[in-house]
Short mmCIF file of C-alpha atoms in Angstrom, two decimals:
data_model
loop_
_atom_site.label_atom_id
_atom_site.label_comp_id
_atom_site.label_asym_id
_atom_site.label_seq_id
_atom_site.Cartn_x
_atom_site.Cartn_y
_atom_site.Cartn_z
CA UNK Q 99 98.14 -97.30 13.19
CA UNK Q 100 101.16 -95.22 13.39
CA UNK Q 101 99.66 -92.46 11.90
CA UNK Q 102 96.46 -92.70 14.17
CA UNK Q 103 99.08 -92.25 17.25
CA UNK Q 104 100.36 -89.52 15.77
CA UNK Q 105 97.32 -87.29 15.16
CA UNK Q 106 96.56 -88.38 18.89
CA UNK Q 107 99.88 -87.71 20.42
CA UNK Q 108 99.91 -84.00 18.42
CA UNK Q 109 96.12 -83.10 19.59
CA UNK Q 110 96.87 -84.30 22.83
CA UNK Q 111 99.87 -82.02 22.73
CA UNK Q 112 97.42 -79.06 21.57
CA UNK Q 113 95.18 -79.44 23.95
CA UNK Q 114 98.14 -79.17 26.63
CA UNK Q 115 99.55 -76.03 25.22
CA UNK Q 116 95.85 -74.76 24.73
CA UNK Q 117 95.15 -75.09 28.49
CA UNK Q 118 98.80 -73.84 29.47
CA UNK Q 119 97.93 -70.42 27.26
CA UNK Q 120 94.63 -70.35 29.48
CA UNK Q 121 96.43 -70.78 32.85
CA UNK Q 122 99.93 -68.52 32.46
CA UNK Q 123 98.38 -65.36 32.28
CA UNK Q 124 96.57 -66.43 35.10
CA UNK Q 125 99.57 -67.74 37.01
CA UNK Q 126 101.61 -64.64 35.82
CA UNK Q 127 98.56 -62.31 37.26
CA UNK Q 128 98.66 -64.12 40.56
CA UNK Q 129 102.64 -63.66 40.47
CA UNK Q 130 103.21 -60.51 40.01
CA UNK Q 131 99.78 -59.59 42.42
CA UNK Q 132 102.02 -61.69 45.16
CA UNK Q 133 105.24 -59.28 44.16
CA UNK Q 134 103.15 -55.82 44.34
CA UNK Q 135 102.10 -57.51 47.98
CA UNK Q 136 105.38 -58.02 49.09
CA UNK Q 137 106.16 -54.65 47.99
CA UNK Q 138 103.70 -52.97 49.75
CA UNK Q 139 104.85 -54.72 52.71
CA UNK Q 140 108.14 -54.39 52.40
CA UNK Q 141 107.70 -50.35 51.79
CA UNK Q 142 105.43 -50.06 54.75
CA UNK Q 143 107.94 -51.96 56.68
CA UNK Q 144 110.02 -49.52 56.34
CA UNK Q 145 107.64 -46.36 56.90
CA UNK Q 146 106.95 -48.37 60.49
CA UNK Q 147 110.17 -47.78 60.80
CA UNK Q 148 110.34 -44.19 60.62
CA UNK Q 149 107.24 -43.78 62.06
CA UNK Q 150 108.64 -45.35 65.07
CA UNK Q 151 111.32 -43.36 65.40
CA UNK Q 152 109.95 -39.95 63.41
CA UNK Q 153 113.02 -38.73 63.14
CA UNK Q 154 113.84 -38.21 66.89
CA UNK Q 155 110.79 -36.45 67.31
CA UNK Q 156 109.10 -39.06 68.90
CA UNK Q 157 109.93 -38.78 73.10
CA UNK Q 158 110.22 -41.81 75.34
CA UNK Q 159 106.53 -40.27 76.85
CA UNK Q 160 104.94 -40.97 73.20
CA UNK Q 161 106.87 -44.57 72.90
CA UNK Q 162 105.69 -45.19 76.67
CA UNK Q 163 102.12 -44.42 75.31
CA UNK Q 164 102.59 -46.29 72.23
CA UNK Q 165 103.54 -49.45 73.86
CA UNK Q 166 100.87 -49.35 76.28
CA UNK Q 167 98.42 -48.81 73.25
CA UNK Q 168 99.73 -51.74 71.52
CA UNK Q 169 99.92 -53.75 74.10
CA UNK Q 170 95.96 -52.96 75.33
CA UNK Q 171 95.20 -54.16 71.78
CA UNK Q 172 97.10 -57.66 71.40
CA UNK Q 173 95.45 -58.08 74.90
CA UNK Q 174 91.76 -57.27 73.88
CA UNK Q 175 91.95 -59.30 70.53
CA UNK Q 176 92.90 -61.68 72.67
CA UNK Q 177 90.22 -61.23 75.09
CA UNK Q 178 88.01 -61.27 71.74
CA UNK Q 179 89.40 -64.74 70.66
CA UNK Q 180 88.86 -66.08 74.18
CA UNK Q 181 84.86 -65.25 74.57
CA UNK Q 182 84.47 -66.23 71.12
CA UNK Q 183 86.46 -69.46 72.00
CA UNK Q 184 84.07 -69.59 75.76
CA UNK Q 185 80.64 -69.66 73.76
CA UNK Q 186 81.22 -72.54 71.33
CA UNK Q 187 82.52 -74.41 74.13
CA UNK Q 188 79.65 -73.72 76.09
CA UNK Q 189 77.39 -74.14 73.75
CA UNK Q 190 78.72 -77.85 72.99
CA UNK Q 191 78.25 -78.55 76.73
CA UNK Q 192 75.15 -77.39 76.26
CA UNK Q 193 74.56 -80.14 73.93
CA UNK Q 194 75.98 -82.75 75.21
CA UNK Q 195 74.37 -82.42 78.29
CA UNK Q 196 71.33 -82.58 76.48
CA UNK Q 197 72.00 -85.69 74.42
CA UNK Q 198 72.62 -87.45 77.90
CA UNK Q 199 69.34 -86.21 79.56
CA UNK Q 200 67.55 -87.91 75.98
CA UNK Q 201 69.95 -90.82 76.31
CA UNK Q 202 69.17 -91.10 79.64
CA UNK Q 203 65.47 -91.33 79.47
CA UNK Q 204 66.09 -93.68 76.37
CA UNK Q 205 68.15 -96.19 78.30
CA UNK Q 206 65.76 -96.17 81.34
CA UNK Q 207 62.80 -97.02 78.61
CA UNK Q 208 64.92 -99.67 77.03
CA UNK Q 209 66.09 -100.96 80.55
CA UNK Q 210 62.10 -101.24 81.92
CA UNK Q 211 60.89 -103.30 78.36
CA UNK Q 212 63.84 -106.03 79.18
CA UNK Q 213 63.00 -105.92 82.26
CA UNK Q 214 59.15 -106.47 81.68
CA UNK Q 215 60.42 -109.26 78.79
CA UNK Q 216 62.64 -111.03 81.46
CA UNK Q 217 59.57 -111.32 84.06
CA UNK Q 218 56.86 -112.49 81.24
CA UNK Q 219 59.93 -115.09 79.83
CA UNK Q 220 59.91 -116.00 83.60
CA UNK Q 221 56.37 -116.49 84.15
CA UNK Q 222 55.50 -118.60 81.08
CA UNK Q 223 58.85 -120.59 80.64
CA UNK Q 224 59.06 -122.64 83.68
CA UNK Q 225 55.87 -124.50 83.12
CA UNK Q 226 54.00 -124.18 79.37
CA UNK Q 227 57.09 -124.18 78.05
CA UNK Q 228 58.60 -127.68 79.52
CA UNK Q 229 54.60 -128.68 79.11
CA UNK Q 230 54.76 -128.07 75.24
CA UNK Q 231 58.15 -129.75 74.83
CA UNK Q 232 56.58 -133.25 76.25
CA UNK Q 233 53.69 -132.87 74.53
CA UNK Q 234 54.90 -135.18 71.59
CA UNK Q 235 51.59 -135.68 70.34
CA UNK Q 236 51.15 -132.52 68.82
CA UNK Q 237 54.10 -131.60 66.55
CA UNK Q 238 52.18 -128.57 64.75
CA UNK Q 239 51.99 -126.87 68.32
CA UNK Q 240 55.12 -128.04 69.04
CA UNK Q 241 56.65 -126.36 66.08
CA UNK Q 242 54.74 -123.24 66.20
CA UNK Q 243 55.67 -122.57 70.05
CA UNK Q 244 59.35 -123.22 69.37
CA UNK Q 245 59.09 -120.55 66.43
CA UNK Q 246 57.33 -118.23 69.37
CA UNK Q 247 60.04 -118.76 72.08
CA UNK Q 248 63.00 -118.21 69.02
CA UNK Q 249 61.26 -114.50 68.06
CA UNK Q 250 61.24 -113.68 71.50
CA UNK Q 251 64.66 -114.59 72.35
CA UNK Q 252 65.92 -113.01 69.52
CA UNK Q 253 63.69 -109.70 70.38
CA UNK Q 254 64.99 -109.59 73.59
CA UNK Q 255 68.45 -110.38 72.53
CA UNK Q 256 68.46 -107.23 70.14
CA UNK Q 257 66.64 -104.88 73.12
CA UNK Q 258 69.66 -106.02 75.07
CA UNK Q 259 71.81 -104.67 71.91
CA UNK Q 260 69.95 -101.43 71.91
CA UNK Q 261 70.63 -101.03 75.41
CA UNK Q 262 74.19 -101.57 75.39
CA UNK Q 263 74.86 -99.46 72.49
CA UNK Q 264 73.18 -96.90 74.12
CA UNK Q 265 75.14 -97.29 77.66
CA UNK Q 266 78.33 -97.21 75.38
CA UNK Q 267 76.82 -93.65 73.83
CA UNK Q 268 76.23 -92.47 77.17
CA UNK Q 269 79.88 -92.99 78.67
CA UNK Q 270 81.12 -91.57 75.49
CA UNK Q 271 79.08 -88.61 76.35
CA UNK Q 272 80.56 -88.65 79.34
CA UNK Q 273 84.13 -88.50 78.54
CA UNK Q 274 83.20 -85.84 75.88
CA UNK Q 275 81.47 -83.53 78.83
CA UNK Q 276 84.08 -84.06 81.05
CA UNK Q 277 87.04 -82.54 78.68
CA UNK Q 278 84.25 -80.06 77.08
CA UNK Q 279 84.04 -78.64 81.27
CA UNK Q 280 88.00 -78.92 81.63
CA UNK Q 281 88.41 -76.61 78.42
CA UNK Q 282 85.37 -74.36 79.58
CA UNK Q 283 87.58 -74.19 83.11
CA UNK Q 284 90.63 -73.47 81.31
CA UNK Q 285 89.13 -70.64 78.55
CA UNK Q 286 88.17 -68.94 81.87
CA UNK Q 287 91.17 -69.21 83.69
CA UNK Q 288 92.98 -67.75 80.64
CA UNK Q 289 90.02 -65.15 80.40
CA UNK Q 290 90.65 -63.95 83.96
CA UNK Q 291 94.74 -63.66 83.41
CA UNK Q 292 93.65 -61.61 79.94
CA UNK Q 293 91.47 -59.54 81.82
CA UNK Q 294 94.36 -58.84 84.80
CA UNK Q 295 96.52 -57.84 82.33
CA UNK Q 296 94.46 -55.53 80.45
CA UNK Q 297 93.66 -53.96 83.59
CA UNK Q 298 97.52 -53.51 84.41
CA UNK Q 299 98.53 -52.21 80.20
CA UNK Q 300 94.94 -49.50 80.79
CA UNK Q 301 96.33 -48.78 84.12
CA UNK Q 302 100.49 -47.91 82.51
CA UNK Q 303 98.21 -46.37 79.56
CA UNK Q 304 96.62 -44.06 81.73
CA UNK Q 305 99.94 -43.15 83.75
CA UNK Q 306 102.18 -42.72 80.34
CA UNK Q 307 99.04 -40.35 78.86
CA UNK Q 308 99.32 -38.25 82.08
CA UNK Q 309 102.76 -38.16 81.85
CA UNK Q 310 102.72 -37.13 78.40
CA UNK Q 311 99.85 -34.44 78.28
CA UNK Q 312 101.51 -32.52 81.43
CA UNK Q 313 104.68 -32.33 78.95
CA UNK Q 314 102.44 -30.67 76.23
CA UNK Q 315 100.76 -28.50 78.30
CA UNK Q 316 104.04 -27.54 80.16
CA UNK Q 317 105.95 -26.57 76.91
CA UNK Q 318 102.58 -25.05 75.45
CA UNK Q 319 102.60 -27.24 72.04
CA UNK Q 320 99.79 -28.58 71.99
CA UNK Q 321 99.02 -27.10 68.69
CA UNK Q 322 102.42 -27.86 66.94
CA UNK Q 323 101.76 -31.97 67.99
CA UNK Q 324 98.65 -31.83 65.96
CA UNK Q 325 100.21 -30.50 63.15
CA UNK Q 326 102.68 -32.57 63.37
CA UNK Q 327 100.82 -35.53 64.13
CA UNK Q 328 98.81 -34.80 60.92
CA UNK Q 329 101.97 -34.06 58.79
CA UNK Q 330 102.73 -37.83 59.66
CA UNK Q 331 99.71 -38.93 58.26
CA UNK Q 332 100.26 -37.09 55.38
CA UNK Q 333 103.22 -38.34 54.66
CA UNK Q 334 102.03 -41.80 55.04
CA UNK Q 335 98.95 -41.63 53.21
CA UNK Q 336 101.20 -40.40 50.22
CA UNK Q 337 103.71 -43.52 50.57
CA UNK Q 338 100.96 -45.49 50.45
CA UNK Q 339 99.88 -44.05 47.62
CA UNK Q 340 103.20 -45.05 45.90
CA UNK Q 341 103.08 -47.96 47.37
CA UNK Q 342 99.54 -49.38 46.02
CA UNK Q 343 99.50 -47.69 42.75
CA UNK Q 344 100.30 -50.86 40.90
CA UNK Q 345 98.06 -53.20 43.20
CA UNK Q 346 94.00 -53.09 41.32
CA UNK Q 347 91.18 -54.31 42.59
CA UNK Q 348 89.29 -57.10 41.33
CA UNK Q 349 87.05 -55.95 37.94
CA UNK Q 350 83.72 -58.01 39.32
CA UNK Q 351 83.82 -55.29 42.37
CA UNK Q 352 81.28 -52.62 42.51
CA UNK Q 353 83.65 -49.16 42.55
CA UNK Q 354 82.91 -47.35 45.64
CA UNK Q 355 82.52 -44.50 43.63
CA UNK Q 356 78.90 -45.61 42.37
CA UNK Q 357 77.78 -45.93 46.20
CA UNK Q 358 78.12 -42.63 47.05
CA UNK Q 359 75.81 -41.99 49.81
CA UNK Q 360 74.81 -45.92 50.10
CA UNK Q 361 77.86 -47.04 52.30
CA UNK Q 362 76.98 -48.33 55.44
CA UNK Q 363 77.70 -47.03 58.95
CA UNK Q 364 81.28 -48.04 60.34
CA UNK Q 365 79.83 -48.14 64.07
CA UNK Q 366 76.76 -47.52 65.54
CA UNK Q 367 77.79 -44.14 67.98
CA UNK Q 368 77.13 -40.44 67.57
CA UNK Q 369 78.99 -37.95 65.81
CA UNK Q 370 81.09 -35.21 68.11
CA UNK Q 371 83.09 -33.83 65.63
CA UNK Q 372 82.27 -33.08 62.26
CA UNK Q 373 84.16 -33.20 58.76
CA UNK Q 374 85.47 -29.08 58.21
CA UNK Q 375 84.23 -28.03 62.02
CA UNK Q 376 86.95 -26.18 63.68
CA UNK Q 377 88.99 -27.47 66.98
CA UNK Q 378 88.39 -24.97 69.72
CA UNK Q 379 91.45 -25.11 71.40
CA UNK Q 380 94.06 -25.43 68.33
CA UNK Q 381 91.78 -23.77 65.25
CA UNK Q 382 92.74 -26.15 63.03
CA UNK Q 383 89.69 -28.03 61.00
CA UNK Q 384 88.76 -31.39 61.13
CA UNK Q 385 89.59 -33.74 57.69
CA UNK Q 386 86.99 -36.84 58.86
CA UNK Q 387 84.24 -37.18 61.60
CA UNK Q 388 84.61 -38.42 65.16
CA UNK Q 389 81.93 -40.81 66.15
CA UNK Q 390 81.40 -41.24 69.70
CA UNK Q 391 81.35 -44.94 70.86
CA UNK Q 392 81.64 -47.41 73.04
CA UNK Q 393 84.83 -48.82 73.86
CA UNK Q 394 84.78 -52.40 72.12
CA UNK Q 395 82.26 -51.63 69.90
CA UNK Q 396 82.80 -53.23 66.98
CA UNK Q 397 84.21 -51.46 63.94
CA UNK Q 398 83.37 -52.40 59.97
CA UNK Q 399 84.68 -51.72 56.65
CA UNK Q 400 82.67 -49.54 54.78
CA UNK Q 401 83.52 -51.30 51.44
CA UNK Q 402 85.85 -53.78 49.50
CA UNK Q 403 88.71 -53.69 49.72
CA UNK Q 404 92.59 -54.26 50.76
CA UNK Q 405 93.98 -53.51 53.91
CA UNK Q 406 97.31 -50.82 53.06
CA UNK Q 407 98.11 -49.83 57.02
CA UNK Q 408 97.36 -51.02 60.14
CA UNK Q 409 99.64 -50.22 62.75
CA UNK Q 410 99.94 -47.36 65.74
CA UNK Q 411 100.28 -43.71 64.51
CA UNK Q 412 101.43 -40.85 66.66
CA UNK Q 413 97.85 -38.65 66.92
CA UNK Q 414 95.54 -41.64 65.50
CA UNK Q 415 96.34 -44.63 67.68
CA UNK Q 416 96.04 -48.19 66.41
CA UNK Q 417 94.84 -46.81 62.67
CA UNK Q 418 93.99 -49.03 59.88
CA UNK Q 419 93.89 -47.69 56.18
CA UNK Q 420 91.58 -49.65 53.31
CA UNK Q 421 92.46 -48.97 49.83
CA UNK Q 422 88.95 -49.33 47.50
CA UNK Q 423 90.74 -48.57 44.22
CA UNK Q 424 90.74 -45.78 42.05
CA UNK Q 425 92.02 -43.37 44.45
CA UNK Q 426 89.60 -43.93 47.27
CA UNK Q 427 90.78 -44.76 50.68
CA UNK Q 428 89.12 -45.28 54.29
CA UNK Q 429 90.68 -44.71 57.49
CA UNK Q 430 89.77 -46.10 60.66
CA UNK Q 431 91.75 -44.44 63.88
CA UNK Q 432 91.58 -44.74 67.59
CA UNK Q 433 91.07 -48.41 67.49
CA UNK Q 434 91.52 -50.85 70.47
CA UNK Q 435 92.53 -53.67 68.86
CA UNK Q 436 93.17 -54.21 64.76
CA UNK Q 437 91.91 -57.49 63.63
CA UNK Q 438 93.13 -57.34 60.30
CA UNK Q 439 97.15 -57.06 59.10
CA UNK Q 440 98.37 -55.12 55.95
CA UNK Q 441 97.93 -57.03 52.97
CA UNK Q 442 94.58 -58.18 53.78
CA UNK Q 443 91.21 -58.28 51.79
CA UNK Q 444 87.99 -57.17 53.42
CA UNK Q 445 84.43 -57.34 52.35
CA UNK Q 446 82.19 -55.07 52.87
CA UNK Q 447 80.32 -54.56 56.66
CA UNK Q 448 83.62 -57.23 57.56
CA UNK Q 449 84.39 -56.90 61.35
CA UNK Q 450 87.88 -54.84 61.30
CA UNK Q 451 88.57 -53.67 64.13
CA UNK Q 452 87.03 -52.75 67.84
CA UNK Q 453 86.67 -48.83 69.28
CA UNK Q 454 89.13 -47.52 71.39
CA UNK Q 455 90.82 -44.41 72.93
CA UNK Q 456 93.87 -45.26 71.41
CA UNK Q 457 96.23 -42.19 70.30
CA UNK Q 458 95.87 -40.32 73.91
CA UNK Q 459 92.31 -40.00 73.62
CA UNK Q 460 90.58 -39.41 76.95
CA UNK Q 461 86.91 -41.08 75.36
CA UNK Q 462 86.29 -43.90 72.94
CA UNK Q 463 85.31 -43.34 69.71
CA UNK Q 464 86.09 -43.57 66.17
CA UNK Q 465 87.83 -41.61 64.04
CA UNK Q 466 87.08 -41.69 60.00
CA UNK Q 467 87.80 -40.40 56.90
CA UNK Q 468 87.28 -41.04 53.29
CA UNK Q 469 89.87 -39.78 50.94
CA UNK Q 470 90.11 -39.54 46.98
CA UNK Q 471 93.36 -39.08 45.88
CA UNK Q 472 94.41 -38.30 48.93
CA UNK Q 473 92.55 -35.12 49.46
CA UNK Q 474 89.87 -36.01 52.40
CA UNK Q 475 86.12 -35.84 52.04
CA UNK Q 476 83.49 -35.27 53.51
CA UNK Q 477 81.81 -38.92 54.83
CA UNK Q 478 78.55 -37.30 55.34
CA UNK Q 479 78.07 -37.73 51.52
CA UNK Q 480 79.38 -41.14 51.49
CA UNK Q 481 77.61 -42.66 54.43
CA UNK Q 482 74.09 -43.57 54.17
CA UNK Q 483 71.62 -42.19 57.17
CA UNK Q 484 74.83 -40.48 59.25
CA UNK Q 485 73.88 -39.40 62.38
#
């Protein structure tokens, strides 16, 4: 017996350290994946900070811009969550209110049968029914018409059930509508303040942008804030770079690589400005496309992958930056609103973000590149059907 415990206490033990070899790697994988996150966060934390303050170059005209921009977008993802939150609530109303009109019609039904069972207990109990009951001569009939007048009581004591239990369904149904209109009232009310203040942020937006262009155009460098609004990105794409060159993508992913001209449209828009044309007014040439849109528009990852940047840069507005692994990058600028945080996975066709004029456009529309190893490319050949 003692030896029997043995060999079961030392395969038990086996089995243990069998699973535990399966999970640690595992566990270590997911471990040090969390530590690479933190230090991409952590290292984009503090390129925020920079950007922020680009090394004085920034003037309180770009950080009056900036915060207007930011603030547009928390406001319209807002907006976003309220509509979104609006429709299911309507659409419950919607449903309740028809469950009531069919609970309705079923408790009138149910209410006319008791009432046509009350009148024909009525008719036939005051007489044949007393009549039977003295017949004593005839205990068959007797016993048979008692058996009758028990189903029918007990028929018409479980319509009554069926009625009540609907009545009870119906003033639930009421109580339920009642608080379903009461949140519908409220997600407007809150819709309407949402909307005011968007209206108030476009309105500082426009004022700071006015502001801020007569500035530029006063001290003639208009061309030197390009540059140096694309230096920035430079210099953030390669600390990104750094930063993500540890963090791999999941093996079971297709590599964007092998969907070269397959990957689908970002938003639906035309394209103004294409990848190499030349700007007419500063000569420098374009590293991405700008696709003409409509403000709100929604905006969608072209691939897999995880979100590196998403924040407000100086020339690109709210911008958001999707690392696809091996070297390839996406970058999504002159948002309205960013639905997605650094540190975030994305699908492909995933809902990322919404068009904007963000980054002192004077039109929405979306700006977009595709980069391998940090030298753009041209997203004609990546994009399937671009228009």
């Amino acid at each position: 017996m003692s030896v029997s415990r043995s060999s079961l206490l030392r395969h038990t033990l086996l089995s243990v350290l069998a699973i535990l070899a399966l999970q640690i790697p595992q566990l270590y994988a997911e471990e040090a994946s969390e530590k690479q996150l933190n230090t991409l966060k952590n290292r984009i934390g503090k390129l925020e900070n920079w950007l922020n303050s680009a090394k004085g170059e920034q003037t309180s005209l770009q950080k009056n811009l900036r915060q207007s921009e930011q603030q547009i977008g928390r406001i319209t993802q807002k907006l976003s969550a309220l509509t979104n939150e609006l429709k299911a609530t309507q659409k419950k109303l919607d449903a309740l209110r028809k469950e009531r009109n069919e609970l309705q019609a079923k408790n009138n039904q149910q209410a006319k049968k008791i009432a046509e069972q009350v009148r024909a207990a009525y008719s036939i109990g005051r007489n044949e029914y007393l009549k039977v009951l003295l017949n004593l001569e005839q205990p068959a009939e007797l016993s048979r018409t008692l058996h009758y007048y028990d189903y029918f009581n007990r028929a018409r004591a479980a319509q009554i059930e069926q009625y009540m239990e609907t009545v009870r369904l119906l003033e639930q149904n009421e109580v339920q509508t009642n608080s379903q209109v009461l949140g519908l009232q409220r997600a407007r009310q809150a819709l309407e303040e949402q909307q005011l203040a968007l209206n108030k942020s476009k309105t500082q937006r426009q004022a700071a942008l006015v502001d801020l262009q007569k500035d530029i155009s006063k001290k003639g460098q208009q061309l030197n804030r390009m540059l140096a609004d694309r230096e920035r990105l430079e210099q953030l794409l390669n600390s990104v770079e750094q930063a993500i060159a540890d963090l791999d993508l999941p093996d079971a992913t297709t590599p964007i690589k092998s969907l070269k001209g397959k990957l689908p449209w970002p938003t639906q828009g035309k394209v103004v400005r294409s990848f190499g044309s030349q700007d007419s007014q500063t000569g420098s040439r374009w590293n991405g496309v700008l696709i003409r849109a409509k403000e709100g528009n929604q905006v969608r990852a072209v691939h897999y992958g995880r979100v590196v940047f998403a924040d407000w840069l100086r020339g690109f507005g709210l911008l958001l930056i999707i690392d696809h692994g091996n070297g390839y990058m996406s970058l999504y600028g002159h948002n309205q609103s960013l639905f997605k945080e650094t540190g975030d996975w994305v699908s492909s066709n995933d809902v990322i973000s919404s068009v904007g004029n963000s980054g002192g456009q004077d039109q929405a529309g979306l700006y977009f590149e595709i980069r391998r190893n940090g030298k753009p490319e041209n997203p004609k050949s990546w994009i399937l059907a671009m228009k």
